[in-house]
mmCIF file of C-alpha atoms (C1' of nucleotides) in Angstrom:
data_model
loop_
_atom_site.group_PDB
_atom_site.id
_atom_site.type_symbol
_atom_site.label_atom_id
_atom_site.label_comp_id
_atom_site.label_asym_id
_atom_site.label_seq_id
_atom_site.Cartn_x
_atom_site.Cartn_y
_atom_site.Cartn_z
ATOM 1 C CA UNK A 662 -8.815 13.272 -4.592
ATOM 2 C CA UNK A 663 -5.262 12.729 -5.329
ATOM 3 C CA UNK A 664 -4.943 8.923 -5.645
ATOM 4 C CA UNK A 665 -0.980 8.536 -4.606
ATOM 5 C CA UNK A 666 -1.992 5.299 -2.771
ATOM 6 C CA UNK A 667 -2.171 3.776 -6.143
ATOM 7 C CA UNK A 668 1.016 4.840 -7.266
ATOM 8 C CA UNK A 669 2.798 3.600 -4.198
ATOM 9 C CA UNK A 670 1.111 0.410 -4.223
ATOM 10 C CA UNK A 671 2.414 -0.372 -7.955
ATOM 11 C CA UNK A 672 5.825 0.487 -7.080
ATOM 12 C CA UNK A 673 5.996 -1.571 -4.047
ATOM 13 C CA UNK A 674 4.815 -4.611 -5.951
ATOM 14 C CA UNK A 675 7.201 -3.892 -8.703
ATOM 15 C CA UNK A 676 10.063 -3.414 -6.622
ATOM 16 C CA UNK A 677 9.113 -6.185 -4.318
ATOM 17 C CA UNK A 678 8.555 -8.584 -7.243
ATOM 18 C CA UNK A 679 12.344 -7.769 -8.446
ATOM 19 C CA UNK A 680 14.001 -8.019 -5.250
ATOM 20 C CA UNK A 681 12.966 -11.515 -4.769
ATOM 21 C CA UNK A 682 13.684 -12.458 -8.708
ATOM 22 C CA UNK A 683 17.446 -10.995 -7.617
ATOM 23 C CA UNK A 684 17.939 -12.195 -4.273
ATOM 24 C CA UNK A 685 17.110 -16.165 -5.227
ATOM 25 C CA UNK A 686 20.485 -16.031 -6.031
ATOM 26 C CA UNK A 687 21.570 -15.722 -2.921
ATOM 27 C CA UNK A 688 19.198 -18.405 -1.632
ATOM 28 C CA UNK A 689 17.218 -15.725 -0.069
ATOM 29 C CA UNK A 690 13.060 -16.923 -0.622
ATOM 30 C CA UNK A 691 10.320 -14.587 -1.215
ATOM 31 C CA UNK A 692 10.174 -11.981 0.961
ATOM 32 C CA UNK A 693 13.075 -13.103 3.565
ATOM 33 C CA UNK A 694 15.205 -9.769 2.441
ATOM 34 C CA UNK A 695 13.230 -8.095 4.341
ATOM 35 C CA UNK A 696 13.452 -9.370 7.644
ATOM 36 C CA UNK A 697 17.255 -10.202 7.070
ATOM 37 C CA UNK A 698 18.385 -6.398 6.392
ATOM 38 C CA UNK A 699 16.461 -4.958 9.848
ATOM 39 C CA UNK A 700 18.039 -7.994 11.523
ATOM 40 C CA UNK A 701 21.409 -6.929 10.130
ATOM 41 C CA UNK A 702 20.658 -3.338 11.012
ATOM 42 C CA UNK A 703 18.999 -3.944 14.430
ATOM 43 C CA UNK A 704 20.877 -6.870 16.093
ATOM 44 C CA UNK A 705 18.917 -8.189 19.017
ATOM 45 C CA UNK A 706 15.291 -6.974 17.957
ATOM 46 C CA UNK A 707 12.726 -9.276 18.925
ATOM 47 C CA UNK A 708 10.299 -11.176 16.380
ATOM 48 C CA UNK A 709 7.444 -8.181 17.720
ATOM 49 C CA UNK A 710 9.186 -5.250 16.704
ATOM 50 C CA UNK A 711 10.719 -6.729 13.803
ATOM 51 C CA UNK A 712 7.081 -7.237 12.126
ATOM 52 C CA UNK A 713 5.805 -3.641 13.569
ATOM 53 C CA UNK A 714 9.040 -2.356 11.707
ATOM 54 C CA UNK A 715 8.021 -4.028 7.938
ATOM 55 C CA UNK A 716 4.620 -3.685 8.355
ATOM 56 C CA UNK A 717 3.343 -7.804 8.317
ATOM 57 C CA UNK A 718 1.249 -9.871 10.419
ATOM 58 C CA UNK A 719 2.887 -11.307 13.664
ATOM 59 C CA UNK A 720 2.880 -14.972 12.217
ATOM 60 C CA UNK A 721 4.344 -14.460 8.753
ATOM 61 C CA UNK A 722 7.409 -12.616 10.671
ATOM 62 C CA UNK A 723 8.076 -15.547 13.187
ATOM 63 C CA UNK A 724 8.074 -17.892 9.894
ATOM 64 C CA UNK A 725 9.894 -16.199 7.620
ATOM 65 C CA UNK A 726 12.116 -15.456 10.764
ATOM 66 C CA UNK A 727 11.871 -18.981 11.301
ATOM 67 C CA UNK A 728 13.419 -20.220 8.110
ATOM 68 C CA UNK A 729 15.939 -18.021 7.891
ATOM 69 C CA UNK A 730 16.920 -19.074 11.378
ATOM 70 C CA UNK A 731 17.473 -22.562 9.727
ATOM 71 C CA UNK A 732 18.868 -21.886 6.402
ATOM 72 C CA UNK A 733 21.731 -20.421 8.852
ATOM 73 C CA UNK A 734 21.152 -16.581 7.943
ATOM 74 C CA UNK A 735 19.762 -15.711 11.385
ATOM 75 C CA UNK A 736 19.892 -17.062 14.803
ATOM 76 C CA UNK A 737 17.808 -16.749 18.031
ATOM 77 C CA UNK A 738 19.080 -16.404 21.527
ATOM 78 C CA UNK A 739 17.198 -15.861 24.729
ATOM 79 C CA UNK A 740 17.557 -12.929 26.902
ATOM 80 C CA UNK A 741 19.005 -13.359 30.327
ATOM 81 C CA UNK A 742 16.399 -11.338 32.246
ATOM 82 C CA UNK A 743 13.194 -12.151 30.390
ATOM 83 C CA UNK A 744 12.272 -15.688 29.436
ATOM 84 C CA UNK A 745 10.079 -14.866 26.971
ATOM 85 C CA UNK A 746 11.534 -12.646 24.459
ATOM 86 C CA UNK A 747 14.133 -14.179 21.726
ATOM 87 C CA UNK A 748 16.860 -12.161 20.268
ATOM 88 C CA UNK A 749 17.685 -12.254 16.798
ATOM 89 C CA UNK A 750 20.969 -11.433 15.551
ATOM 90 C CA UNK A 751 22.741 -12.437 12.121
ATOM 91 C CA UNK A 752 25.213 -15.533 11.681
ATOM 92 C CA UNK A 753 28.166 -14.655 9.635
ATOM 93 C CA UNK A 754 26.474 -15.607 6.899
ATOM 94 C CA UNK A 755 23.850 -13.351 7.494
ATOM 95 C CA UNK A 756 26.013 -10.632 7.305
ATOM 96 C CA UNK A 757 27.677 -11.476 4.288
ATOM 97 C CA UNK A 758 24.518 -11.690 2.418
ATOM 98 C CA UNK A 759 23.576 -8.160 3.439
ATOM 99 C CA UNK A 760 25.835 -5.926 1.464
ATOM 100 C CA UNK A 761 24.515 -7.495 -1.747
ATOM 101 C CA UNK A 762 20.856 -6.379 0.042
ATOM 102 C CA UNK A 763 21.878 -2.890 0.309
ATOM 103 C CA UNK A 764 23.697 -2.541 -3.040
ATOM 104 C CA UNK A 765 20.437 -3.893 -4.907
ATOM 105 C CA UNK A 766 18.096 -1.621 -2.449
ATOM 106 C CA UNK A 767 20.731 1.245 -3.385
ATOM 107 C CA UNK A 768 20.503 0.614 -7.242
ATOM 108 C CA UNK A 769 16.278 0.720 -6.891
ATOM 109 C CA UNK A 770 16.528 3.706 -5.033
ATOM 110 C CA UNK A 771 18.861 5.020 -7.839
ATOM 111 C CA UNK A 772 16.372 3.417 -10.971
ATOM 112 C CA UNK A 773 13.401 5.064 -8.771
ATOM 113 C CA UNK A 774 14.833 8.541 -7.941
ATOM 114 C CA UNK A 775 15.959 8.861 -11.687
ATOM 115 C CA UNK A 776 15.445 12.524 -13.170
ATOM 116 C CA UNK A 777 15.010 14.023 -9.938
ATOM 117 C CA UNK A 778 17.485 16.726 -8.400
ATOM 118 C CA UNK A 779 19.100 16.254 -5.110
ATOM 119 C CA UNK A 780 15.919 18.709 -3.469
ATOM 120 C CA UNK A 781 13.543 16.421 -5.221
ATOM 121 C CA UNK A 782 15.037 13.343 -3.871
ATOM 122 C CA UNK A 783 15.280 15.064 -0.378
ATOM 123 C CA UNK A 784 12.122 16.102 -0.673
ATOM 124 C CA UNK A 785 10.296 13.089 -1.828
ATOM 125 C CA UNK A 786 11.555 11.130 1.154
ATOM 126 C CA UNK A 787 10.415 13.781 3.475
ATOM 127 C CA UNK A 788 6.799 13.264 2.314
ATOM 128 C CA UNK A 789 7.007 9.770 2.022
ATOM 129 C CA UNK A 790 8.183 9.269 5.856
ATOM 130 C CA UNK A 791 5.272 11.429 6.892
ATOM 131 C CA UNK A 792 2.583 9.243 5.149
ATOM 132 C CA UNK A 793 4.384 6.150 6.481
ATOM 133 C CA UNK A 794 3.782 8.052 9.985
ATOM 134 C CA UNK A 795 0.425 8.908 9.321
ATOM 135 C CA UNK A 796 -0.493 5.138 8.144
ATOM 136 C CA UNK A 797 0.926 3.453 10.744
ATOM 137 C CA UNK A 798 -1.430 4.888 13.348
ATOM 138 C CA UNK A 799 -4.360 3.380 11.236
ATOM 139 C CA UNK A 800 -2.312 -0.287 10.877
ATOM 140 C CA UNK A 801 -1.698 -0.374 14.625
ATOM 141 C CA UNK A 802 -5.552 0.311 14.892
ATOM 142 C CA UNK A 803 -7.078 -1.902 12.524
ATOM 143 C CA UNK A 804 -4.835 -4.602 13.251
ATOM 144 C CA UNK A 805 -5.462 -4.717 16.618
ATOM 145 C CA UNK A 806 -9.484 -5.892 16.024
ATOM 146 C CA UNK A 807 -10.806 -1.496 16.082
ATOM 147 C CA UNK A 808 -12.970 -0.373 12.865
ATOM 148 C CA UNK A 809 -12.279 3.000 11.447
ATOM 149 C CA UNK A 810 -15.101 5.005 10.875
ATOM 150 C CA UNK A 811 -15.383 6.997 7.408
ATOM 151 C CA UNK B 1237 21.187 7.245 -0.363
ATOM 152 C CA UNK B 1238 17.520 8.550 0.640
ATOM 153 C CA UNK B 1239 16.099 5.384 1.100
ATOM 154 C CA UNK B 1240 12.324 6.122 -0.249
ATOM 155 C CA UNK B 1241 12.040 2.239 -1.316
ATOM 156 C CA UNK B 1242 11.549 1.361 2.616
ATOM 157 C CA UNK B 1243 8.896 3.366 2.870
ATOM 158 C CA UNK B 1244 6.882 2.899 0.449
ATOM 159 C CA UNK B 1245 7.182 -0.669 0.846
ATOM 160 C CA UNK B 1246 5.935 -0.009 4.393
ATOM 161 C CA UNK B 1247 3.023 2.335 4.018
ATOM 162 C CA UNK B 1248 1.847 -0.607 0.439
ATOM 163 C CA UNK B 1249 2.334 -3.381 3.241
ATOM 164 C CA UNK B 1250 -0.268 -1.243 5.727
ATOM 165 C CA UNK B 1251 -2.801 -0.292 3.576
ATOM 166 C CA UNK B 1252 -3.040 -3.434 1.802
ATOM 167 C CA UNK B 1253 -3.557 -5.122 5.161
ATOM 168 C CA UNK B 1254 -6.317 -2.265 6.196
ATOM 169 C CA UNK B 1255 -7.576 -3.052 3.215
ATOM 170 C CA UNK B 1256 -7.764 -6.446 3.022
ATOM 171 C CA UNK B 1257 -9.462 -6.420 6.354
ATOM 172 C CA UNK B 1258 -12.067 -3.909 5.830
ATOM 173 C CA UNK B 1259 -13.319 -5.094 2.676
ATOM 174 C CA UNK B 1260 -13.758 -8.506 4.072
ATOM 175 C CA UNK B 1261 -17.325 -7.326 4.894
ATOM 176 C CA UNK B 1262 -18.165 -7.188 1.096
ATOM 177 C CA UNK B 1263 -17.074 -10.636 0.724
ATOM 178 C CA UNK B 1264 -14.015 -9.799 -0.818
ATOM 179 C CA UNK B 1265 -10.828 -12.024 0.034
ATOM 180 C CA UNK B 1266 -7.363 -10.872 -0.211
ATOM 181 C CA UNK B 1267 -6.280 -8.497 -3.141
ATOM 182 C CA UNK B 1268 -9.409 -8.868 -5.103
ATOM 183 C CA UNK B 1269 -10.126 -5.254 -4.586
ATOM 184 C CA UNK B 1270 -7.038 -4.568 -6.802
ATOM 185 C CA UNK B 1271 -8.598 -6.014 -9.352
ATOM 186 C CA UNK B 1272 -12.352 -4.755 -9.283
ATOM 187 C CA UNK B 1273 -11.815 -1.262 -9.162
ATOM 188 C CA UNK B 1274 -9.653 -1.536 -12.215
ATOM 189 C CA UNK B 1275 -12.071 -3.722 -14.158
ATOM 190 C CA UNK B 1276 -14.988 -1.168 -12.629
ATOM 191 C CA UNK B 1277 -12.631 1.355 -14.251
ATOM 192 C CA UNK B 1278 -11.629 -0.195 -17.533
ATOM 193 C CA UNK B 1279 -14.168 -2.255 -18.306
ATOM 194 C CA UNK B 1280 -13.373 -4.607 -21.533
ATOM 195 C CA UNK B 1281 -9.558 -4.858 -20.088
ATOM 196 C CA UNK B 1282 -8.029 -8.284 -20.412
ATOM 197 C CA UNK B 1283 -5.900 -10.139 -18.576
ATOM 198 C CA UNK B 1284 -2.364 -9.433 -19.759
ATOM 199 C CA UNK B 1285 -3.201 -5.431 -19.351
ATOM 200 C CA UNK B 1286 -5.019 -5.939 -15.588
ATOM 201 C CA UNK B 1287 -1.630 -7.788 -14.349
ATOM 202 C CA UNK B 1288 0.844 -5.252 -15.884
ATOM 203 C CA UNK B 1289 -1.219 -2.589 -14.336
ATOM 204 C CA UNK B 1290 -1.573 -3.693 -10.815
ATOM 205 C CA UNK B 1291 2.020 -5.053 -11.218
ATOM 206 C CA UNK B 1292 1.460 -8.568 -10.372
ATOM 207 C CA UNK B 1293 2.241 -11.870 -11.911
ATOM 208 C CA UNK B 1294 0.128 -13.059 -14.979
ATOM 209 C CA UNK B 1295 -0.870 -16.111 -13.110
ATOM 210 C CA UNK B 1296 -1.570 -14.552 -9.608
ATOM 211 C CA UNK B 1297 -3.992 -12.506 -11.605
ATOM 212 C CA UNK B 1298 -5.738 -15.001 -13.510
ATOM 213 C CA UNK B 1299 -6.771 -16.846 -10.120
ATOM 214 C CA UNK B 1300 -7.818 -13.538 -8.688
ATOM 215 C CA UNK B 1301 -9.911 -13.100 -11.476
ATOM 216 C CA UNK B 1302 -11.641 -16.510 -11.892
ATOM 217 C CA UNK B 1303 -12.186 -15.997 -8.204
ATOM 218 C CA UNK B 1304 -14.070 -12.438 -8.830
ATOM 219 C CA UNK B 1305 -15.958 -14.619 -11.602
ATOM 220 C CA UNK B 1306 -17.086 -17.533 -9.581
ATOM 221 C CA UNK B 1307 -18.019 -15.088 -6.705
ATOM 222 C CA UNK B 1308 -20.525 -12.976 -9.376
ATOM 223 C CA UNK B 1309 -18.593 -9.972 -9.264
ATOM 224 C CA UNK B 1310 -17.514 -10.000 -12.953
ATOM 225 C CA UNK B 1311 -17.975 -11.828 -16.050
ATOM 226 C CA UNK B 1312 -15.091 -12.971 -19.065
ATOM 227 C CA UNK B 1313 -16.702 -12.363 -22.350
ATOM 228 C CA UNK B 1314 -15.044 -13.427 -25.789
ATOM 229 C CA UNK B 1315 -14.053 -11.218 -28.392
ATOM 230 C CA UNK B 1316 -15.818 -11.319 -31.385
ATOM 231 C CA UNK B 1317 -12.754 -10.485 -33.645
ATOM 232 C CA UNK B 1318 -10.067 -12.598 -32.028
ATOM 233 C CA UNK B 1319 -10.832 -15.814 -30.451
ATOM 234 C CA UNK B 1320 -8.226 -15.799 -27.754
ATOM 235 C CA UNK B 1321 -8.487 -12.546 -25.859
ATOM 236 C CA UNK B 1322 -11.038 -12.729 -22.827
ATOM 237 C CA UNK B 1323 -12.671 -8.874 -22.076
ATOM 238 C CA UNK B 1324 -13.667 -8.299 -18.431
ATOM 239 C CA UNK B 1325 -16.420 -6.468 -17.364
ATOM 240 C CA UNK B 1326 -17.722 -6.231 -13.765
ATOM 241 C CA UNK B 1327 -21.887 -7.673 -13.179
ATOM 242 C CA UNK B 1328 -24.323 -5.166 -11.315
ATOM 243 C CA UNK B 1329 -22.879 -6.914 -8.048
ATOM 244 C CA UNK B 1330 -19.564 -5.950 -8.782
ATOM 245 C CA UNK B 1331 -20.988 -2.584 -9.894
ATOM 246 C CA UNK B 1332 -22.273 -2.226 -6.694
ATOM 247 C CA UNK B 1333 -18.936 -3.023 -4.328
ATOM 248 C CA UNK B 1334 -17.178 -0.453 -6.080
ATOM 249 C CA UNK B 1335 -18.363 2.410 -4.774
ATOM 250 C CA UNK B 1336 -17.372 1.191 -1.519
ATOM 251 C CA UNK B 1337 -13.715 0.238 -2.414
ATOM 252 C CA UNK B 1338 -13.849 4.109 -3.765
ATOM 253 C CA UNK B 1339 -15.176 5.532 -0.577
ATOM 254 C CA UNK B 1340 -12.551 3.221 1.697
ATOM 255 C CA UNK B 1341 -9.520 4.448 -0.415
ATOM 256 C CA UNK B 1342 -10.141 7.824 -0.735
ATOM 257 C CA UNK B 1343 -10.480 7.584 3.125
ATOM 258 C CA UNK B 1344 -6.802 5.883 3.156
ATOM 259 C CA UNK B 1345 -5.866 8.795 1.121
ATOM 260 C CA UNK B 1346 -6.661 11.457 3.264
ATOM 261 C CA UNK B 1347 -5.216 9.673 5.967
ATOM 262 C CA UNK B 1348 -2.238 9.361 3.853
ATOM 263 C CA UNK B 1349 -1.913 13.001 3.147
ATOM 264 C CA UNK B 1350 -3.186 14.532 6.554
ATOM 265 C CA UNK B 1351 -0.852 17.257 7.503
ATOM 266 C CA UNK B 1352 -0.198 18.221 4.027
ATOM 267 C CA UNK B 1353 -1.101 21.522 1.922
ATOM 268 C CA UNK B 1354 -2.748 21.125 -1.642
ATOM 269 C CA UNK B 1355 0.632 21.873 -2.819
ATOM 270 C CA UNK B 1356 2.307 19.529 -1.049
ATOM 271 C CA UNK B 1357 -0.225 16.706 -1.959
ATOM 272 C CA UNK B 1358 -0.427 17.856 -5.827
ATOM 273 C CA UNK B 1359 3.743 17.735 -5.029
ATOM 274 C CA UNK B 1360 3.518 14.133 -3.614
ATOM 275 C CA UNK B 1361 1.109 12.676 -6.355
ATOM 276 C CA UNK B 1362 3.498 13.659 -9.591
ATOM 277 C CA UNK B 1363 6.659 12.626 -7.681
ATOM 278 C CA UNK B 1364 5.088 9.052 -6.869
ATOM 279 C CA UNK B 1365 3.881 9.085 -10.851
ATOM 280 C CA UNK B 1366 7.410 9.851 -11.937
ATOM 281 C CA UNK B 1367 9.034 6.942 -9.835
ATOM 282 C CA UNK B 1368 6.544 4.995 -10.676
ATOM 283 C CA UNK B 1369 7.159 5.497 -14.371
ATOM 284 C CA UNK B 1370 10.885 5.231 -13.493
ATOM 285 C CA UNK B 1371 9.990 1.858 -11.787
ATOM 286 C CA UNK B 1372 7.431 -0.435 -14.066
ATOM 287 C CA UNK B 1373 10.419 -0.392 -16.917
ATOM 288 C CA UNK B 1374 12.802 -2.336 -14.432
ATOM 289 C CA UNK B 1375 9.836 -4.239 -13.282
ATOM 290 C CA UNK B 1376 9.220 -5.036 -17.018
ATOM 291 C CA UNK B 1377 12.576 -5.832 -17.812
ATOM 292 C CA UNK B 1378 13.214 -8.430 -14.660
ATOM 293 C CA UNK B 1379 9.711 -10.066 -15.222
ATOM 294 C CA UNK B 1380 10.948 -11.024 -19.028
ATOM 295 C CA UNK B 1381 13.696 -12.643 -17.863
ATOM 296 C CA UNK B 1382 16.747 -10.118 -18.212
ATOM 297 C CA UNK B 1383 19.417 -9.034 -15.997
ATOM 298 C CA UNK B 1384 19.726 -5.454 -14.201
ATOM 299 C CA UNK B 1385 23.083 -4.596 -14.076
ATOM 300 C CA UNK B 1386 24.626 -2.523 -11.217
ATOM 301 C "C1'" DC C 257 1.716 -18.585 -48.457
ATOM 302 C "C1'" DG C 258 4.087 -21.083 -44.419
ATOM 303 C "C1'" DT C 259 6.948 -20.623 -40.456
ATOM 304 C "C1'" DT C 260 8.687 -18.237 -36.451
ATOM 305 C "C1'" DT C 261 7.749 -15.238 -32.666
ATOM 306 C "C1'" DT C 262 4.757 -12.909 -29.642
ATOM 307 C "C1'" DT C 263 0.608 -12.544 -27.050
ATOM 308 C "C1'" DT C 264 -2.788 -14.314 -24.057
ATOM 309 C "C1'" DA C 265 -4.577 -17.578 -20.744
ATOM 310 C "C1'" DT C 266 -4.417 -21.471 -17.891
ATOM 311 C "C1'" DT C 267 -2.818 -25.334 -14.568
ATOM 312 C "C1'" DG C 268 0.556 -27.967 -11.413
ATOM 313 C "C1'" DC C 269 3.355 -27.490 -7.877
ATOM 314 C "C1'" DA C 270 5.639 -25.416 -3.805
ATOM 315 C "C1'" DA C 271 5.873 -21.763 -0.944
ATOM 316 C "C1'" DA C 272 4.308 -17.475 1.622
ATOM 317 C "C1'" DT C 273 0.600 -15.183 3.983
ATOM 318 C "C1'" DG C 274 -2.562 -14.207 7.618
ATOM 319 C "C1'" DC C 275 -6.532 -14.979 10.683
ATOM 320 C "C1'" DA C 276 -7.889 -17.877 14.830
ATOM 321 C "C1'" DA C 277 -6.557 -20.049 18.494
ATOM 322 C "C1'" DC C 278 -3.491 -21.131 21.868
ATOM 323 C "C1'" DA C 279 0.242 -20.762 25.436
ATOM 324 C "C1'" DA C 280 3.309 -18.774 28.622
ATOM 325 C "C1'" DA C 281 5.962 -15.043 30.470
ATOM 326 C "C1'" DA C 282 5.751 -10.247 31.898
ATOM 327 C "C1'" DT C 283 3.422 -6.278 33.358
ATOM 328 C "C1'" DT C 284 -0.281 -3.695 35.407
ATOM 329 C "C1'" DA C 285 -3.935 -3.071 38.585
ATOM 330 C "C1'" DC C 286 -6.098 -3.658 42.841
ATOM 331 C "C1'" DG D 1205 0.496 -10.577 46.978
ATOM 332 C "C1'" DT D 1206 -2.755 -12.162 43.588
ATOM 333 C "C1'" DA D 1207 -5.784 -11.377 39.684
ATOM 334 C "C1'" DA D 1208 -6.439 -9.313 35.235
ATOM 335 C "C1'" DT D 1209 -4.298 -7.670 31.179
ATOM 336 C "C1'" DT D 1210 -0.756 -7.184 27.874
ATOM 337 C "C1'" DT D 1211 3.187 -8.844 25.406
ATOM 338 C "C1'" DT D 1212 5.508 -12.222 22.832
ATOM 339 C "C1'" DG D 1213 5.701 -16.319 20.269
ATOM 340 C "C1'" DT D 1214 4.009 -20.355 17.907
ATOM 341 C "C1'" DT D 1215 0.987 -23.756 15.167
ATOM 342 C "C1'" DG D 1216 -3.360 -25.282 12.285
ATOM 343 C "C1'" DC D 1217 -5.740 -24.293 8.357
ATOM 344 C "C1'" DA D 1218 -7.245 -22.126 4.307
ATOM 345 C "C1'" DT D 1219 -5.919 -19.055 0.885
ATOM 346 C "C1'" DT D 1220 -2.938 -16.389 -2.136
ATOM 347 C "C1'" DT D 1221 1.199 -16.048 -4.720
ATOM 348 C "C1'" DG D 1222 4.346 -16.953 -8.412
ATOM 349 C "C1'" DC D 1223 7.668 -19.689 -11.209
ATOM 350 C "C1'" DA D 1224 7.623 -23.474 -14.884
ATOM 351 C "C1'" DA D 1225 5.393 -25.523 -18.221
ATOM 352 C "C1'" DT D 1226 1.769 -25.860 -21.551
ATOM 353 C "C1'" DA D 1227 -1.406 -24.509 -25.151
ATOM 354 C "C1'" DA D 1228 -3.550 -22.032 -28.698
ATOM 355 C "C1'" DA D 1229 -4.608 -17.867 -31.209
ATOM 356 C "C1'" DA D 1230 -2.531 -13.841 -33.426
ATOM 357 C "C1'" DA D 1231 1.021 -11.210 -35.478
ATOM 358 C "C1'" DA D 1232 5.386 -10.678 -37.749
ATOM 359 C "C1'" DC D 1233 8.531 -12.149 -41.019
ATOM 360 C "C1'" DG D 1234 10.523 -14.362 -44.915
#
DNA sequence: CGTTTTTTATTGCAAATGCAACAAAATTAC
DNA sequence: GTAATTTTGTTGCATTTGCAATAAAAAACG
């Protein structure tokens, strides 16, 4: 059985573990990079989608959401036509602090793609997005209370 | 850029959270299956080795692992040759989870990799090893205290 | 040898995480 | 239309996580 679920959790903790070690410099708290690059990217995604997007449970989203809504990165506006949905869009702030997001993703992406030729790279994504696709099926199910069966 | 960081930050964030639920039944709390398979695997490993192989902070380990203690599922013994090294080894009990975590990842796996040829898979495996490798320097680096540059 | 540095392990905070439970708006079903 | 279900969001609580600081054994260095 090829074991690449090991592999990709290692790297995700190592890269995790040095984004947040990096971004503290901005003021950006564990984790909060995250949410505030999809924000950037999708303004006007609600709290929902944003956690379906990153993978992470409903209530960590609406606080981390939540504190970067008051530490002025973030804000929330209601939607004209449904009451219960909030919008989340990035202050100016926000959006300053995302280019230095993207060049330190960038440089990762760089550190982690090292050695490998452009129809490596290419390739490497290409198999990566379908196991994303074919994990998020099980997520959606597990999270929402089903058992697999194996 | 091919962002492959997203990704696999995504699929690490789903499977630990399938994970973490589904081993709940074996009275395992979050993340301790990280660290039983490995000892399972490497029995005799210390500390300092466990952490840099999961890719987790010394500290956040050492509570994981006092946990696994107190719970039975493994056991610190001193070394007779240096006083300050503790070697880990998992009890029967622990013994007898593992199989378990074994049978629920290599489920994840072929989840993972549905779709894909043995090429592909054997493909997927040594380009995750190779960013990996490319990876745990950086993560070395940052967690000593230095500065990436970029 | 003695001293300096590195390795290994732990604890004290402060913060993030996630399940349970709840609430209210929106949607679907009848 | 109303009732049942789903969607969206939040808090309470218990746990995990990780940086700082500490300590002590071991290894390196002179």
């Amino acid at each position: 059985m090829k074991d690449i679920l090991r592999e990709i959790g290692m790297i995700a903790r190592a890269l995790d573990s040095i984004s947040n070690i990096e971004f503290k410099e901005h003021d950006l708290t564990k984790g909060q990079y995250l949410y505030l690059v999809r924000i950037c990217e999708n303004p006007g995604i609600i709290l929902e989608k944003l956690a379906e997007m990153i993978k992470v449970d409903r209530t960590t989203a609406s606080r981390a959401v939540k504190k970067l809504d008051m530490n002025g990165f973030i804000e929330k506006k209601g939607d004209q036509h449904n009451k219960k949905i909030k919008r989340l869009y990035p202050t100016e702030k926000g959006q300053s602090v995302y280019p230095f997001i993207i060049r330190e993703n960038d440089h990762s992406n760089k550190v982690a793609l090292d050695g490998f030729s452009e129809e490596e790279a290419e390739r490497a994504l290409q198999l990566l997005q379908k196991v994303r696709m074919n994990i998020e099926k099980n997520w959606d199910y597990v999270k929402k209370g089903n058992k697999r069966n194996y």
